[in-house]
């Protein structure tokens, strides 16, 4: 256990970012603090450290500049609640049972926060968790019910529901800061899960950022007008920016006359009505001229698709700016309190997201943009500033990695592996393939059940249930996954090897057709559907 030490002026000058007059906690003890930041649906394409030019995220970028950037961070199941269950348990969805957003999560099973409590940590979870029931393993929890609301959201504090006034991202940061500064016991190491709802659909920006991208027009990715040739399952999607993104519900074209058609007027009106008069005034001042302009232009076809993409980007990226501000506030707190050296800070998302690639928004597919997730981490004691890794890391690895850093033993049944020695540079040895599963079908956005394996260069995907479709990609030659080479004779050998890899990873993690059937039956029973 740590003892809080108030360092004097001499030691203070040796600490990074130490501000005069700031209270200093010790940075020398063995158990590091852990701040695990997760946002929701944050595409790596929308973090400037990843080298894209969409937006500027200076605070999130700091973690990579002062620590490590993971170029190959992935999830095991690209959807919210399952991803969070994997993160907590260190076990694949088919093992922890939370295979989709609907089936229940069993909080009674082990998780890494429970293990950290056993070795003296104080634990807190703040923000979005999307797993029903009182979080177990946390001394303090203050979480959003379900998806949460952007404006004037409800939170559940240690099981008790209350409404806050303001913008969700800022409120989540305030709650996290309040716990760090006033609620925790400063004699103990801490684990803080600080989880933002943003930038989840319906991408409602904070008042101060409504005009952030006013003068910019976004150009979509090269495969925005994808025709899905050779990919029949992708063609069945219901996540097209042009075809499925709603003008009113998603893009805020809630006109008073009701001329703009929508199936979701009630839901859109409901989100608007949550705002108070001042919030509505700022909202209207921003969106009313856009609505008027949109109506006057009468856009159709390709022009309409490009207009929707641009509006989507403006809203989506604006919500990320507030997330980045929150990261800045937390990093400042660590600096001002002498905690930067001995605190591991991780930034990730529950999965990636499509920003117009293949014409899409949303996630779920094993294609790169949603299979991958942003991952950046700072721990000055062990990780050299400016490190970049290409190792195939998954959200499965967080639990064992944190336990490793904390000096706790890693339970045998955890399936992930600690990447501590990989990021410190102590070893180069790592896995050569990762496994993926997706189950939420039939369901929203119409993405078939599938599983697959990815190596450094290739990806094999099997869509099953309503379909029996195989896809193979050469990611070196075709990083955008436009060319399914499964039936290309020149890839016969690769195809054979990738099939063998799939068998290997399924056996390694204990997955099988019987397991798929078991979870399918749970799914059908819960929805009262026959198949
Ligand atoms: C909601 C969204 C979907 C989204 C799921 C899952 N629809 O249902 O677009 O795919 O969440 O997202 S909405 O109309 O409610 O916005 S997840 O990140 O929680 O898994
Ligand atoms: Ca999500």
Coordinates of C-alpha atoms and ligand atoms in Angstrom, one line a residue:
X1 CA 0.0 0.0 0.0
X2 CA 1.1 3.5 -0.8
X3 CA 1.7 6.3 1.7
X4 CA 0.9 9.8 0.6
X5 CA 4.0 11.9 0.9
X6 CA 3.9 15.6 0.6
X7 CA 7.1 16.4 -1.2
X8 CA 9.0 19.6 -0.6
X9 CA 10.3 22.2 -3.0
X10 CA 13.4 20.2 -4.0
X11 CA 11.6 17.0 -5.1
X12 CA 8.9 19.1 -6.6
X13 CA 11.3 20.6 -9.1
X14 CA 12.2 17.0 -10.2
X15 CA 8.6 16.1 -11.0
X16 CA 7.2 16.6 -14.5
X17 CA 4.6 19.3 -14.6
X18 CA 4.7 20.1 -10.9
X19 CA 3.0 23.3 -10.3
X20 CA 3.9 25.6 -7.4
X21 CA 1.5 25.2 -4.5
X22 CA 0.1 21.9 -5.8
X23 CA -0.2 19.1 -3.3
X24 CA 2.2 16.2 -4.3
X25 CA 1.6 12.6 -3.8
X26 CA 4.4 10.1 -3.8
X27 CA 5.5 8.7 -7.2
X28 CA 7.9 6.1 -6.1
X29 CA 5.9 3.2 -4.8
X30 CA 5.5 0.0 -6.7
X31 CA 1.7 -0.2 -7.4
X32 CA 0.9 2.3 -10.1
X33 CA -2.5 4.1 -10.3
X34 CA -4.5 3.2 -13.4
X35 CA -6.8 5.6 -15.3
X36 CA -8.6 3.7 -18.0
X37 CA -10.3 6.1 -20.4
X38 CA -12.8 4.7 -22.8
X39 CA -15.0 6.6 -25.2
X40 CA -17.8 5.1 -27.3
X41 CA -17.6 4.6 -31.0
X42 CA -14.4 6.7 -31.3
X43 CA -12.8 5.9 -34.7
X44 CA -9.0 5.9 -34.8
X45 CA -9.4 8.0 -37.9
X46 CA -10.6 10.8 -35.6
X47 CA -7.5 11.0 -33.4
X48 CA -4.8 13.2 -34.8
X49 CA -2.0 11.0 -33.3
X50 CA -3.0 8.4 -35.9
X51 CA -2.0 10.8 -38.7
X52 CA -5.4 11.5 -40.2
X53 CA -6.3 15.1 -40.9
X54 CA -10.0 15.1 -39.8
X55 CA -9.6 16.8 -36.4
X56 CA -7.1 17.8 -33.8
X57 CA -7.0 16.0 -30.5
X58 CA -4.0 17.5 -28.6
X59 CA -4.7 16.0 -25.2
X60 CA -5.4 12.4 -26.4
X61 CA -2.3 12.7 -28.6
X62 CA -0.2 13.5 -25.5
X63 CA -0.6 9.9 -24.4
X64 CA 1.2 8.7 -27.6
X65 CA 3.8 11.5 -27.6
X66 CA 4.6 10.8 -24.0
X67 CA 4.0 7.0 -24.2
X68 CA 3.0 4.4 -26.8
X69 CA 0.7 4.4 -29.8
X70 CA -0.8 1.1 -30.8
X71 CA -1.2 0.8 -34.5
X72 CA -2.9 -2.6 -34.3
X73 CA -5.3 -2.4 -31.3
X74 CA -8.4 -4.5 -31.9
X75 CA -11.5 -5.6 -30.2
X76 CA -12.8 -9.2 -30.1
X77 CA -16.5 -8.3 -30.8
X78 CA -17.2 -4.8 -32.3
X79 CA -20.2 -3.7 -30.2
X80 CA -20.6 -1.8 -27.0
X81 CA -21.7 -3.9 -24.1
X82 CA -19.8 -7.1 -25.2
X83 CA -16.6 -5.1 -25.7
X84 CA -16.9 -3.8 -22.1
X85 CA -17.5 -7.3 -20.8
X86 CA -14.4 -8.5 -22.5
X87 CA -12.4 -5.6 -21.1
X88 CA -13.5 -6.3 -17.6
X89 CA -13.2 -10.1 -17.6
X90 CA -10.3 -10.6 -20.1
X91 CA -12.4 -13.4 -21.7
X92 CA -14.0 -13.7 -25.1
X93 CA -17.7 -13.0 -25.4
X94 CA -18.6 -16.7 -25.8
X95 CA -16.9 -17.3 -22.4
X96 CA -18.1 -14.3 -20.4
X97 CA -21.6 -14.8 -21.8
X98 CA -22.2 -11.2 -23.0
X99 CA -22.3 -11.9 -26.7
X100 CA -24.5 -9.0 -27.7
X101 CA -26.0 -5.8 -26.4
X102 CA -29.2 -7.5 -25.2
X103 CA -28.4 -10.7 -23.4
X104 CA -27.6 -10.1 -19.7
X105 CA -24.1 -9.7 -18.2
X106 CA -23.4 -11.7 -15.1
X107 CA -21.7 -9.3 -12.7
X108 CA -21.1 -12.1 -10.3
X109 CA -18.3 -13.4 -12.4
X110 CA -14.7 -12.3 -11.8
X111 CA -13.3 -9.1 -13.2
X112 CA -10.0 -7.3 -12.9
X113 CA -11.4 -4.5 -10.7
X114 CA -12.4 -7.2 -8.1
X115 CA -8.8 -8.6 -8.3
X116 CA -7.3 -5.1 -7.9
X117 CA -9.4 -4.5 -4.8
X118 CA -7.9 -7.7 -3.3
X119 CA -4.4 -6.2 -3.7
X120 CA -5.2 -2.9 -2.1
X121 CA -6.6 -0.8 -4.9
X122 CA -9.4 1.6 -4.5
X123 CA -11.7 1.4 -7.6
X124 CA -14.2 3.7 -9.3
X125 CA -16.2 3.5 -12.5
X126 CA -17.6 6.7 -14.0
X127 CA -19.7 7.2 -17.1
X128 CA -21.0 4.8 -19.7
X129 CA -20.8 1.0 -19.0
X130 CA -23.9 -0.3 -20.7
X131 CA -24.0 -3.4 -18.6
X132 CA -27.2 -3.6 -16.5
X133 CA -27.0 -4.1 -12.7
X134 CA -24.9 -2.5 -10.0
X135 CA -21.2 -2.7 -11.1
X136 CA -19.3 -5.1 -9.0
X137 CA -15.6 -4.6 -8.2
X138 CA -16.0 -0.8 -7.7
X139 CA -16.0 1.1 -4.4
X140 CA -17.6 4.0 -6.2
X141 CA -19.7 3.9 -9.3
X142 CA -21.6 6.7 -11.1
X143 CA -22.8 5.5 -14.4
X144 CA -25.2 6.3 -17.2
X145 CA -28.3 4.1 -17.5
X146 CA -28.0 2.2 -20.9
X147 CA -26.8 4.5 -23.7
X148 CA -27.3 7.7 -21.6
X149 CA -28.2 11.2 -22.8
X150 CA -26.0 14.0 -24.1
X151 CA -28.0 16.8 -22.5
X152 CA -29.0 16.9 -18.8
X153 CA -28.4 13.2 -18.4
X154 CA -29.4 10.8 -15.7
X155 CA -26.7 9.0 -13.8
X156 CA -26.8 6.1 -11.3
X157 CA -24.6 6.9 -8.3
X158 CA -23.9 3.8 -6.3
X159 CA -27.2 2.4 -7.4
X160 CA -29.2 5.6 -6.9
X161 CA -30.6 7.5 -10.0
X162 CA -30.3 11.3 -10.3
X163 CA -30.4 13.8 -13.1
X164 CA -27.5 16.3 -13.7
X165 CA -27.7 19.6 -15.5
X166 CA -25.4 20.2 -18.4
X167 CA -23.5 18.3 -21.1
X168 CA -22.8 14.6 -20.5
X169 CA -19.1 14.6 -21.5
X170 CA -18.3 17.5 -19.1
X171 CA -20.4 16.1 -16.3
X172 CA -18.6 12.7 -16.6
X173 CA -15.3 14.5 -16.4
X174 CA -16.5 16.5 -13.3
X175 CA -17.6 13.3 -11.6
X176 CA -14.3 11.7 -12.3
X177 CA -12.3 14.7 -11.1
X178 CA -14.4 15.0 -8.0
X179 CA -13.7 11.3 -7.1
X180 CA -10.0 11.8 -7.8
X181 CA -9.7 14.9 -5.8
X182 CA -12.2 14.5 -3.0
X183 CA -13.7 11.1 -2.7
X184 CA -10.8 8.6 -2.9
X185 CA -8.5 7.6 -0.1
X186 CA -5.2 9.1 -1.0
X187 CA -3.3 6.5 0.9
X188 CA -4.2 3.8 -1.6
X189 CA -3.4 3.2 -5.2
X190 CA -6.4 3.7 -7.4
X191 CA -8.2 2.4 -10.5
X192 CA -10.4 4.8 -12.3
X193 CA -12.6 3.8 -15.2
X194 CA -13.5 7.1 -16.9
X195 CA -15.9 6.2 -19.7
X196 CA -17.4 8.7 -22.1
X197 CA -20.7 8.2 -23.9
X198 CA -19.5 10.5 -26.7
X199 CA -19.0 10.2 -29.7
X200 CA -21.9 7.7 -29.8
X201 CA -24.9 8.3 -32.1
X202 CA -26.7 10.8 -32.3
X203 CA -23.6 12.9 -32.1
X204 CA -25.0 15.9 -30.2
X205 CA -22.2 18.5 -29.8
X206 CA -21.5 20.6 -26.7
X207 CA -22.8 24.2 -26.9
X208 CA -19.3 25.7 -27.2
X209 CA -18.3 23.5 -30.1
X210 CA -21.4 23.8 -32.2
X211 CA -19.6 26.0 -34.7
X212 CA -16.2 24.3 -34.6
X213 CA -16.2 23.0 -38.1
X214 CA -18.4 25.7 -39.6
X215 CA -15.8 26.7 -42.2
X216 CA -14.7 23.2 -43.2
X217 CA -16.1 20.8 -45.8
X218 CA -15.3 17.2 -45.3
X219 CA -14.3 15.0 -48.3
X220 CA -15.3 11.3 -47.8
X221 CA -12.9 8.4 -48.1
X222 CA -12.2 7.0 -51.6
X223 CA -14.5 4.0 -51.1
X224 CA -17.5 6.1 -50.0
X225 CA -19.5 4.9 -53.0
X226 CA -18.6 1.2 -52.6
X227 CA -20.7 -1.2 -54.7
X228 CA -19.9 -4.2 -52.5
X229 CA -18.8 -6.3 -55.5
X230 CA -17.7 -9.8 -54.2
X231 CA -19.1 -9.0 -50.8
X232 CA -22.8 -10.0 -50.7
X233 CA -23.0 -9.7 -46.9
X234 CA -21.6 -6.2 -46.8
X235 CA -24.2 -5.3 -49.5
X236 CA -27.0 -6.2 -47.1
X237 CA -26.0 -3.6 -44.6
X238 CA -28.4 -1.1 -43.0
X239 CA -25.8 1.5 -42.0
X240 CA -25.4 3.6 -45.1
X241 CA -24.9 7.3 -44.6
X242 CA -27.0 7.9 -47.7
X243 CA -29.7 5.2 -47.3
X244 CA -30.0 4.8 -43.5
X245 CA -28.7 7.9 -41.7
X246 CA -31.8 9.8 -40.7
X247 CA -31.9 13.5 -41.6
X248 CA -33.9 14.5 -38.5
X249 CA -32.9 12.0 -35.8
X250 CA -29.2 11.8 -36.7
X251 CA -28.6 15.0 -38.5
X252 CA -30.8 17.4 -36.5
X253 CA -33.0 18.6 -39.4
X254 CA -36.0 18.9 -37.0
X255 CA -37.9 21.6 -38.9
X256 CA -40.9 23.2 -37.3
X257 CA -43.1 22.6 -40.3
X258 CA -42.4 18.9 -40.3
X259 CA -41.5 19.0 -44.1
X260 CA -38.4 16.9 -43.7
X261 CA -39.4 13.2 -43.6
X262 CA -38.4 11.0 -40.7
X263 CA -39.5 7.8 -39.0
X264 CA -38.1 9.1 -35.7
X265 CA -39.7 12.5 -35.2
X266 CA -40.8 11.6 -31.6
X267 CA -37.3 10.4 -30.6
X268 CA -35.7 13.5 -32.2
X269 CA -38.2 15.8 -30.4
X270 CA -37.5 14.0 -27.2
X271 CA -33.7 14.7 -27.4
X272 CA -34.4 18.3 -28.1
X273 CA -37.0 18.6 -25.2
X274 CA -34.4 17.5 -22.7
X275 CA -32.6 20.8 -23.2
X276 CA -33.3 23.9 -21.1
X277 CA -34.1 27.2 -22.7
X278 CA -30.5 28.4 -22.9
X279 CA -29.4 25.1 -24.4
X280 CA -32.2 25.2 -26.9
X281 CA -31.4 28.8 -27.9
X282 CA -27.8 27.9 -28.7
X283 CA -28.9 24.8 -30.5
X284 CA -31.5 26.6 -32.6
X285 CA -29.0 29.4 -33.4
X286 CA -26.8 26.8 -34.9
X287 CA -29.1 24.4 -36.6
X288 CA -32.0 26.6 -37.8
X289 CA -30.0 28.3 -40.6
X290 CA -28.7 24.9 -41.7
X291 CA -32.2 23.5 -41.8
X292 CA -33.4 26.5 -43.9
X293 CA -30.4 26.2 -46.2
X294 CA -31.0 22.4 -46.6
X295 CA -34.7 22.9 -47.4
X296 CA -33.9 25.6 -50.0
X297 CA -31.3 23.4 -51.8
X298 CA -33.5 20.4 -52.4
X299 CA -30.5 18.0 -52.7
X300 CA -30.8 14.6 -54.2
X301 CA -28.6 11.5 -55.0
X302 CA -24.9 12.0 -54.8
X303 CA -25.1 15.6 -53.6
X304 CA -27.4 14.6 -50.8
X305 CA -25.0 11.8 -49.9
X306 CA -22.0 14.2 -49.7
X307 CA -24.1 16.7 -47.7
X308 CA -25.0 14.0 -45.2
X309 CA -21.4 12.9 -44.9
X310 CA -20.3 16.4 -44.2
X311 CA -23.0 17.1 -41.6
X312 CA -22.2 13.7 -39.9
X313 CA -18.5 14.5 -39.7
X314 CA -19.1 18.0 -38.3
X315 CA -21.4 16.7 -35.5
X316 CA -19.4 13.6 -34.8
X317 CA -16.0 15.3 -34.6
X318 CA -17.4 18.2 -32.5
X319 CA -18.5 15.7 -29.8
X320 CA -14.9 14.4 -29.8
X321 CA -13.5 17.8 -29.0
X322 CA -15.3 17.7 -25.6
X323 CA -13.8 14.2 -25.0
X324 CA -10.4 15.6 -25.7
X325 CA -10.9 18.5 -23.3
X326 CA -11.8 16.0 -20.5
X327 CA -8.6 14.0 -21.1
X328 CA -6.7 17.3 -20.8
X329 CA -8.3 18.1 -17.5
X330 CA -7.4 14.7 -16.1
X331 CA -3.8 14.9 -17.3
X332 CA -3.5 18.4 -15.8
X333 CA -4.7 17.0 -12.5
X334 CA -2.1 14.3 -12.6
X335 CA 0.6 16.9 -13.3
X336 CA -0.5 19.3 -10.6
X337 CA -0.6 16.5 -8.0
X338 CA 2.6 14.8 -8.8
X339 CA 0.8 11.7 -10.0
X340 CA 1.9 11.7 -13.7
X341 CA 4.9 9.4 -13.2
X342 CA 3.2 6.7 -11.2
X343 CA -0.1 6.6 -13.1
X344 CA -0.8 4.5 -16.1
X345 CA -3.2 6.3 -18.4
X346 CA -4.9 4.4 -21.2
X347 CA -7.1 5.9 -23.9
X348 CA -9.3 3.6 -26.0
X349 CA -12.8 3.1 -27.4
X350 CA -15.2 0.2 -27.1
X351 CA -14.6 -0.3 -30.8
X352 CA -13.8 1.6 -34.0
X353 CA -16.4 3.2 -36.3
X354 CA -17.0 3.9 -40.0
X355 CA -16.5 7.5 -41.0
X356 CA -17.8 7.0 -44.5
X357 CA -15.6 4.0 -45.5
X358 CA -17.8 1.7 -47.6
X359 CA -20.4 4.5 -47.4
X360 CA -21.1 3.6 -43.7
X361 CA -21.5 4.8 -40.2
X362 CA -21.7 2.3 -37.2
X363 CA -19.5 -0.8 -36.6
X364 CA -20.0 -4.6 -36.0
X365 CA -18.2 -5.9 -39.1
X366 CA -14.7 -7.5 -38.8
X367 CA -13.5 -5.0 -41.4
X368 CA -10.6 -2.8 -40.2
X369 CA -12.4 0.4 -39.3
X370 CA -14.6 -1.3 -36.7
X371 CA -12.4 -4.2 -35.7
X372 CA -9.6 -1.9 -34.9
X373 CA -9.9 0.5 -32.0
X374 CA -7.8 3.5 -31.0
X375 CA -5.3 2.7 -28.2
X376 CA -2.8 5.0 -26.6
X377 CA -1.1 4.6 -23.3
X378 CA 1.3 6.5 -21.1
X379 CA 3.4 5.2 -18.2
X380 CA 6.6 7.2 -17.9
X381 CA 8.2 4.7 -15.5
X382 CA 8.3 1.9 -18.1
X383 CA 7.3 3.2 -21.5
X384 CA 9.6 5.4 -23.6
X385 CA 8.0 8.5 -25.0
X386 CA 7.1 8.2 -28.6
X387 CA 7.0 4.4 -28.7
X388 CA 4.9 2.9 -31.6
X389 CA 3.9 -0.8 -31.7
X390 CA 2.6 -2.9 -34.5
X391 CA 1.8 -5.9 -32.3
X392 CA -1.7 -7.4 -32.5
X393 CA -3.2 -6.3 -29.2
X394 CA -6.9 -6.9 -28.2
X395 CA -9.2 -5.5 -25.6
X396 CA -8.9 -9.1 -24.2
X397 CA -5.5 -8.0 -22.9
X398 CA -6.4 -5.1 -20.7
X399 CA -7.4 -7.2 -17.6
X400 CA -4.2 -9.3 -17.4
X401 CA -2.0 -6.2 -18.3
X402 CA -3.4 -4.1 -15.4
X403 CA -3.1 -7.1 -13.0
X404 CA 0.5 -7.5 -14.1
X405 CA 1.4 -3.8 -13.5
X406 CA -0.3 -4.0 -10.1
X407 CA 1.7 -7.0 -9.1
X408 CA -1.4 -9.2 -8.7
X409 CA -1.5 -12.7 -9.9
X410 CA -3.4 -13.3 -13.2
X411 CA -6.1 -15.9 -12.8
X412 CA -5.6 -19.0 -15.0
X413 CA -8.9 -18.6 -16.8
X414 CA -8.1 -15.2 -18.2
X415 CA -7.7 -15.5 -22.0
X416 CA -5.9 -12.3 -22.8
X417 CA -2.2 -11.7 -22.2
X418 CA -0.2 -9.0 -20.5
X419 CA 1.4 -6.7 -23.0
X420 CA 3.5 -5.0 -20.3
X421 CA 6.9 -6.4 -21.5
X422 CA 6.0 -5.7 -25.1
X423 CA 5.5 -2.0 -24.6
X424 CA 8.5 -1.6 -22.3
X425 CA 10.6 -3.2 -25.0
X426 CA 11.7 -6.1 -22.7
X427 CA 10.4 -8.7 -25.2
X428 CA 9.4 -8.9 -28.9
X429 CA 7.6 -12.2 -28.5
X430 CA 3.9 -11.9 -29.1
X431 CA 1.0 -13.7 -30.8
X432 CA 0.7 -13.9 -34.6
X433 CA -3.1 -14.1 -34.9
X434 CA -6.2 -12.7 -33.3
X435 CA -9.7 -14.0 -33.2
X436 CA -13.0 -12.1 -33.7
X437 CA -16.7 -13.0 -33.2
X438 CA -19.9 -11.0 -33.8
X439 CA -23.4 -12.3 -32.9
X440 CA -26.1 -9.5 -32.9
X441 CA -28.1 -10.8 -35.9
X442 CA -31.0 -10.5 -36.7
X443 CA -30.6 -7.0 -35.4
X444 CA -30.1 -3.3 -36.0
X445 CA -27.9 -2.4 -39.0
X446 CA -28.4 -6.0 -40.4
X447 CA -24.8 -7.3 -40.0
X448 CA -24.7 -11.1 -40.3
X449 CA -23.2 -13.3 -37.5
X450 CA -19.6 -13.9 -38.3
X451 CA -16.2 -14.9 -36.9
X452 CA -12.7 -14.7 -38.3
X453 CA -9.0 -14.6 -37.9
X454 CA -6.5 -11.8 -38.7
X455 CA -2.7 -12.1 -38.9
X456 CA -0.3 -9.3 -39.7
X457 CA -1.1 -9.4 -43.3
X458 CA -4.3 -11.5 -44.0
X459 CA -7.9 -11.7 -42.7
X460 CA -10.3 -14.6 -43.1
X461 CA -14.0 -14.1 -42.3
X462 CA -16.9 -16.5 -42.2
X463 CA -20.4 -15.2 -42.2
X464 CA -22.9 -17.9 -41.0
X465 CA -26.5 -18.4 -39.9
X466 CA -28.5 -16.9 -42.8
X467 CA -25.5 -17.1 -45.0
X468 CA -22.4 -19.3 -45.6
X469 CA -20.0 -16.8 -47.0
X470 CA -16.2 -16.7 -46.8
X471 CA -14.0 -13.6 -47.4
X472 CA -10.3 -13.3 -47.5
X473 CA -8.3 -10.1 -47.7
X474 CA -4.7 -9.3 -48.4
X475 CA -4.4 -6.2 -46.1
X476 CA -1.0 -5.3 -47.5
X477 CA -2.3 -5.0 -51.1
X478 CA -5.9 -4.1 -50.2
X479 CA -6.0 -2.2 -46.9
X480 CA -9.5 -0.9 -47.6
X481 CA -10.9 -4.5 -48.0
X482 CA -12.5 -3.9 -51.4
X483 CA -11.3 -7.1 -53.0
X484 CA -12.3 -10.4 -51.6
X485 CA -9.7 -12.9 -52.8
X486 CA -11.2 -16.0 -51.3
X487 CA -11.9 -17.6 -54.7
X488 CA -8.7 -16.2 -56.4
X489 CA -6.5 -19.2 -57.3
X490 CA -3.4 -17.2 -56.7
X491 CA -4.4 -17.1 -53.0
X492 CA -5.1 -20.9 -52.7
X493 CA -2.1 -21.4 -50.3
X494 CA -2.9 -18.4 -48.2
X495 CA -6.5 -19.5 -48.0
X496 CA -5.4 -22.9 -46.8
X497 CA -3.1 -21.4 -44.1
X498 CA -5.7 -19.0 -42.9
X499 CA -8.3 -21.8 -42.5
X500 CA -5.7 -23.6 -40.4
X501 CA -5.2 -20.5 -38.4
X502 CA -8.9 -20.1 -37.8
X503 CA -9.1 -23.7 -36.5
X504 CA -6.1 -23.0 -34.3
X505 CA -7.5 -19.8 -32.7
X506 CA -10.9 -21.3 -32.2
X507 CA -9.3 -24.2 -30.4
X508 CA -7.0 -21.9 -28.4
X509 CA -9.9 -19.9 -27.0
X510 CA -12.4 -22.7 -26.8
X511 CA -14.8 -21.7 -29.5
X512 CA -16.7 -24.1 -31.7
X513 CA -19.9 -24.6 -33.7
X514 CA -21.6 -26.0 -30.6
X515 CA -20.7 -22.8 -28.8
X516 CA -22.2 -20.7 -31.6
X517 CA -25.4 -22.8 -31.4
X518 CA -25.6 -22.4 -27.6
X519 CA -25.4 -18.6 -27.8
X520 CA -27.8 -18.6 -30.8
X521 CA -30.4 -20.5 -28.8
X522 CA -30.0 -18.0 -25.9
X523 CA -30.4 -15.2 -28.4
X524 CA -33.5 -16.7 -30.0
X525 CA -35.1 -17.6 -26.7
X526 CA -34.6 -14.0 -25.3
X527 CA -36.3 -12.6 -28.4
X528 CA -38.9 -15.3 -28.7
X529 CA -37.9 -16.0 -32.3
X530 CA -37.8 -19.4 -34.0
X531 CA -35.2 -20.3 -36.6
Ligands
LIG1 C1 -28.1 2.1 -30.7 C2 -27.9 2.9 -32.0 C3 -27.2 2.0 -33.1 C4 -26.0 1.3 -32.5 C5 -26.4 0.6 -31.2 C6 -25.2 0.0 -30.6 N1 -29.1 3.3 -32.5 O1 -29.1 1.1 -30.8 O2 -26.9 2.8 -34.2 O3 -25.5 0.4 -33.4 O4 -26.9 1.6 -30.3 O5 -24.2 0.9 -30.3 S1 -29.8 4.6 -31.8 O6 -30.9 4.9 -32.7 O7 -30.2 4.2 -30.5 O8 -28.8 5.7 -31.8 S2 -23.3 0.5 -29.1 O9 -22.1 1.3 -29.2 O10 -24.0 0.8 -27.8 O11 -23.0 -0.9 -29.2
LIG2 CA1 -19.8 1.6 -29.0

